[in-house]
């Protein structure tokens, strides 16, 4: 195996024993990017100073600039292009920010700098994270490494594809309605959306501020826990981050799930779900049963309202958040005869089709006369969805569902039918509405070798609970057996 | 029909989007279809339900009023499409 194919925890062991250097890993990643990136297009920007970063890492460790306890030092990591990095172009996949160079680091970037990672570049994404396929990027689509002509999922499609194609060891994504978990599922990697408030959103280009959360992509569950350790924690610069202690998530990886109660929501095994996906998930559930978990059927009765609720809440918040792109302070500008004319032209030229569609929908939902009927109504239904989970989590420890109703679909298949595209998030968006954590882990392949993902949802701030179940299952699946 | 071309034009103006005729037409149909789907929420009686604007309820998050490092004027202006001395420059506002 080449170094760029290994997990972070395996590489760390070799680095700590001085069997390899960070430079060796960087060179392996660069070689892979040179060989495969033209077919994948995982990145919008690839940094040309990776080797320089690797050369400096030992000095930084010695001088204390990098945390000596870090398990991430010297490890190449890719960053979704909606996370601000000081002095590095950050576009959010949009023409309106095509030339934007942030003057500051997001909190997660500060944390990763302190942990001593090597930054590879900025990954491709749906414009402003609006999408489930990475096709709405202004910089062209990303291709699923599993198969030519298929989408990687989205919106963090570039981050998922970079890890799946061995062009990164780890990556960061953001998840507003499934944008980490769904691409992780479609690309066959591990992706987690932490509890709302677990990870600081400071420096994340806002989409739906009450839903957005940054989280890790990795090859395995152990790496997911390691990266989550580095990202988590209270930040005074994000008033919605929650001030509570961060446990060591790697301690949750115990293999023992005897007596763990797993709920299977009947509403998630509906008609329209791909037969191979259903079979793989059911097989994974059987496996967990054999490992000692107790499996019970549960009901989340408001599930069918989640997509409708989400597309009002998320677009309303997005339309407000995107009001800042006006051609005045930074980003793209198109000249006009008056200031209002300049705003209109700048935004019409700078935003893509899906961004405009969502701004229109959100503006409508918030406009005078419609606020009660749409925005307020949707937030009331959001309460019902949240209460569904509260009731169920009084009885079970985790909930298991498919991550996505289908494996990776074809490029172009859903692009012109927004409603069809929105329905591909059907299993992931409830977690964002309720604010609970969720992970997607690989649980098999279709007969055409397309990855299938298993979603595990947990209680607020119980990332440990979902990591524990994910890790126990992975002990079986990583040997190539997706079921016992 | 919930959405006609006039509504699209009204919303586009609120959102400061100078849409083309073609965009106005396609958004009219698409937004109408999406809103019809969203109407399924009306099947639920929510008259006694409090809204959830945030999943994790937090109230009055205060911090001490201390001066902390912030962007210099130069850095804040560095990305401006147009500037004049220490100002962002925009087209004429007052006729």
Short mmCIF file of N, CA, C and O in Angstrom, two decimals, chain A residues 194-250:
data_model
loop_
_atom_site.label_atom_id
_atom_site.label_comp_id
_atom_site.label_asym_id
_atom_site.label_seq_id
_atom_site.Cartn_x
_atom_site.Cartn_y
_atom_site.Cartn_z
N UNK A 194 -21.43 16.45 13.31
CA UNK A 194 -21.55 16.51 14.78
C UNK A 194 -22.84 17.20 15.21
O UNK A 194 -23.54 17.79 14.38
N UNK A 195 -23.15 17.13 16.49
CA UNK A 195 -24.28 17.87 17.07
C UNK A 195 -24.15 19.35 16.76
O UNK A 195 -23.04 19.90 16.80
N UNK A 196 -25.28 20.01 16.47
CA UNK A 196 -25.25 21.46 16.27
C UNK A 196 -24.67 22.12 17.52
O UNK A 196 -25.15 21.87 18.64
N UNK A 197 -23.62 22.91 17.35
CA UNK A 197 -23.01 23.57 18.49
C UNK A 197 -21.74 22.89 19.00
O UNK A 197 -21.02 23.45 19.83
N UNK A 198 -21.45 21.70 18.49
CA UNK A 198 -20.25 20.96 18.93
C UNK A 198 -18.96 21.58 18.35
O UNK A 198 -17.93 21.66 19.01
N UNK A 199 -19.06 21.98 17.05
CA UNK A 199 -17.90 22.54 16.34
C UNK A 199 -18.22 23.99 15.97
O UNK A 199 -19.32 24.28 15.49
N UNK A 200 -17.27 24.86 16.17
CA UNK A 200 -17.48 26.28 15.87
C UNK A 200 -17.73 26.50 14.39
O UNK A 200 -17.06 25.93 13.54
N UNK A 201 -18.70 27.37 14.09
CA UNK A 201 -18.99 27.72 12.70
C UNK A 201 -18.28 29.01 12.30
O UNK A 201 -18.46 29.49 11.17
N UNK A 202 -17.48 29.59 13.19
CA UNK A 202 -16.78 30.83 12.87
C UNK A 202 -15.86 30.61 11.66
O UNK A 202 -15.00 29.73 11.69
N UNK A 203 -16.08 31.38 10.61
CA UNK A 203 -15.26 31.23 9.40
C UNK A 203 -15.82 30.27 8.39
O UNK A 203 -15.23 30.08 7.33
N UNK A 204 -16.95 29.66 8.70
CA UNK A 204 -17.66 28.84 7.71
C UNK A 204 -18.61 29.77 6.96
O UNK A 204 -19.38 30.50 7.59
N UNK A 205 -18.53 29.79 5.64
CA UNK A 205 -19.42 30.64 4.86
C UNK A 205 -20.85 30.14 5.06
O UNK A 205 -21.16 29.00 4.73
N UNK A 206 -21.69 31.00 5.64
CA UNK A 206 -22.99 30.56 6.15
C UNK A 206 -23.96 30.21 5.03
O UNK A 206 -24.06 30.91 4.02
N UNK A 207 -24.69 29.12 5.22
CA UNK A 207 -25.79 28.71 4.34
C UNK A 207 -27.07 28.79 5.18
O UNK A 207 -27.82 29.75 5.10
N UNK A 208 -27.31 27.80 6.02
CA UNK A 208 -28.47 27.84 6.91
C UNK A 208 -27.94 27.85 8.33
O UNK A 208 -27.59 26.81 8.88
N UNK A 209 -27.89 29.03 8.94
CA UNK A 209 -27.14 29.18 10.19
C UNK A 209 -27.67 28.31 11.32
O UNK A 209 -26.92 28.00 12.24
N UNK A 210 -28.93 27.94 11.31
CA UNK A 210 -29.45 27.10 12.40
C UNK A 210 -29.25 25.61 12.11
O UNK A 210 -29.65 24.77 12.91
N UNK A 211 -28.66 25.30 10.96
CA UNK A 211 -28.52 23.91 10.52
C UNK A 211 -27.06 23.51 10.25
O UNK A 211 -26.69 22.34 10.39
N UNK A 212 -26.23 24.48 9.84
CA UNK A 212 -24.86 24.21 9.39
C UNK A 212 -24.00 23.62 10.51
O UNK A 212 -24.07 24.06 11.65
N UNK A 213 -23.17 22.66 10.14
CA UNK A 213 -22.17 22.14 11.07
C UNK A 213 -20.99 21.59 10.26
O UNK A 213 -21.19 20.93 9.24
N UNK A 214 -19.78 21.90 10.72
CA UNK A 214 -18.56 21.39 10.07
C UNK A 214 -18.28 20.00 10.64
O UNK A 214 -18.53 19.74 11.81
N UNK A 215 -17.76 19.10 9.80
CA UNK A 215 -17.42 17.77 10.30
C UNK A 215 -16.38 17.08 9.44
O UNK A 215 -16.00 17.56 8.37
N UNK A 216 -15.90 15.90 9.93
CA UNK A 216 -14.80 15.18 9.28
C UNK A 216 -15.21 14.13 8.25
O UNK A 216 -16.26 13.50 8.37
N UNK A 217 -14.36 13.98 7.24
CA UNK A 217 -14.37 12.82 6.35
C UNK A 217 -13.10 12.02 6.62
O UNK A 217 -12.02 12.61 6.80
N UNK A 218 -13.20 10.69 6.58
CA UNK A 218 -12.02 9.87 6.83
C UNK A 218 -12.19 8.50 6.20
O UNK A 218 -13.26 8.16 5.70
N UNK A 219 -11.09 7.71 6.23
CA UNK A 219 -11.15 6.36 5.69
C UNK A 219 -11.83 5.40 6.67
O UNK A 219 -12.38 4.40 6.27
N UNK A 220 -11.67 5.69 7.97
CA UNK A 220 -12.27 4.78 8.94
C UNK A 220 -12.77 5.54 10.17
O UNK A 220 -12.58 6.76 10.29
N UNK A 221 -13.41 4.79 11.06
CA UNK A 221 -14.08 5.40 12.21
C UNK A 221 -13.06 5.94 13.22
O UNK A 221 -13.28 6.97 13.85
N UNK A 222 -11.92 5.27 13.34
CA UNK A 222 -10.88 5.75 14.26
C UNK A 222 -10.41 7.14 13.85
O UNK A 222 -10.30 8.05 14.68
N UNK A 223 -10.15 7.31 12.57
CA UNK A 223 -9.73 8.63 12.07
C UNK A 223 -10.81 9.68 12.28
O UNK A 223 -10.51 10.84 12.56
N UNK A 224 -12.06 9.27 12.14
CA UNK A 224 -13.19 10.19 12.36
C UNK A 224 -13.14 10.72 13.79
O UNK A 224 -13.26 11.93 14.02
N UNK A 225 -12.90 9.81 14.75
CA UNK A 225 -12.83 10.20 16.17
C UNK A 225 -11.63 11.13 16.42
O UNK A 225 -11.73 12.11 17.16
N UNK A 226 -10.50 10.81 15.79
CA UNK A 226 -9.29 11.62 15.98
C UNK A 226 -9.51 13.04 15.47
O UNK A 226 -9.18 14.03 16.14
N UNK A 227 -10.09 13.16 14.27
CA UNK A 227 -10.31 14.49 13.70
C UNK A 227 -11.39 15.25 14.48
O UNK A 227 -11.26 16.46 14.71
N UNK A 228 -12.42 14.54 14.93
CA UNK A 228 -13.48 15.18 15.72
C UNK A 228 -12.91 15.76 17.03
O UNK A 228 -13.28 16.85 17.45
N UNK A 229 -11.97 15.03 17.64
CA UNK A 229 -11.29 15.54 18.84
C UNK A 229 -10.67 16.92 18.58
O UNK A 229 -10.76 17.82 19.41
N UNK A 230 -10.04 17.03 17.41
CA UNK A 230 -9.33 18.28 17.10
C UNK A 230 -10.28 19.42 16.76
O UNK A 230 -9.96 20.59 16.99
N UNK A 231 -11.46 19.11 16.23
CA UNK A 231 -12.37 20.17 15.75
C UNK A 231 -13.29 20.70 16.84
O UNK A 231 -13.73 21.85 16.78
N UNK A 232 -13.61 19.85 17.82
CA UNK A 232 -14.70 20.16 18.76
C UNK A 232 -14.31 21.20 19.80
O UNK A 232 -13.14 21.37 20.11
N UNK A 233 -15.34 21.86 20.34
CA UNK A 233 -15.13 22.73 21.48
C UNK A 233 -15.79 24.09 21.33
O UNK A 233 -16.09 24.54 20.23
N UNK A 234 -16.00 24.70 22.47
CA UNK A 234 -16.65 26.00 22.54
C UNK A 234 -15.76 27.08 21.93
O UNK A 234 -14.54 27.03 22.04
N UNK A 235 -16.42 28.06 21.31
CA UNK A 235 -15.69 29.18 20.71
C UNK A 235 -16.50 30.45 20.95
O UNK A 235 -17.65 30.54 20.50
N UNK A 236 -15.91 31.40 21.61
CA UNK A 236 -16.66 32.63 21.93
C UNK A 236 -17.03 33.39 20.66
O UNK A 236 -17.90 34.25 20.68
N UNK A 237 -16.37 33.09 19.55
CA UNK A 237 -16.69 33.81 18.31
C UNK A 237 -17.90 33.21 17.58
O UNK A 237 -18.34 33.74 16.58
N UNK A 238 -18.37 32.06 18.05
CA UNK A 238 -19.62 31.49 17.52
C UNK A 238 -20.58 31.35 18.69
O UNK A 238 -20.47 30.42 19.50
N UNK A 239 -21.53 32.28 18.78
CA UNK A 239 -22.40 32.31 19.96
C UNK A 239 -23.32 31.10 20.02
O UNK A 239 -23.98 30.87 21.03
N UNK A 240 -23.41 30.31 18.95
CA UNK A 240 -24.23 29.10 18.99
C UNK A 240 -23.39 27.86 19.30
O UNK A 240 -23.94 26.75 19.33
N UNK A 241 -22.09 28.02 19.48
CA UNK A 241 -21.31 26.85 19.90
C UNK A 241 -21.60 26.62 21.38
O UNK A 241 -21.88 27.57 22.12
N UNK A 242 -21.59 25.38 21.79
CA UNK A 242 -22.07 25.05 23.12
C UNK A 242 -20.89 24.77 24.06
O UNK A 242 -19.95 24.05 23.70
N UNK A 243 -20.96 25.40 25.22
CA UNK A 243 -19.86 25.31 26.17
C UNK A 243 -20.03 24.08 27.06
O UNK A 243 -20.67 24.13 28.11
N UNK A 244 -19.52 22.96 26.58
CA UNK A 244 -19.51 21.76 27.41
C UNK A 244 -18.26 20.97 27.07
O UNK A 244 -17.71 21.10 26.00
N UNK A 245 -17.79 20.16 28.03
CA UNK A 245 -16.50 19.51 27.85
C UNK A 245 -16.48 18.60 26.62
O UNK A 245 -17.50 18.04 26.23
N UNK A 246 -15.30 18.48 26.02
CA UNK A 246 -15.12 17.60 24.87
C UNK A 246 -14.47 16.31 25.38
O UNK A 246 -13.36 16.34 25.91
N UNK A 247 -15.15 15.19 25.23
CA UNK A 247 -14.53 13.93 25.66
C UNK A 247 -13.45 13.50 24.66
O UNK A 247 -13.37 14.07 23.56
N UNK A 248 -12.64 12.52 25.01
CA UNK A 248 -11.73 11.92 24.03
C UNK A 248 -12.54 10.89 23.25
O UNK A 248 -12.87 9.83 23.76
N UNK A 249 -12.89 11.24 22.01
CA UNK A 249 -13.78 10.38 21.23
C UNK A 249 -13.17 9.02 20.89
O UNK A 249 -13.89 8.07 20.64
N UNK A 250 -11.84 8.94 20.90
CA UNK A 250 -11.23 7.64 20.57
C UNK A 250 -11.50 6.61 21.68
O UNK A 250 -11.46 5.41 21.45
#
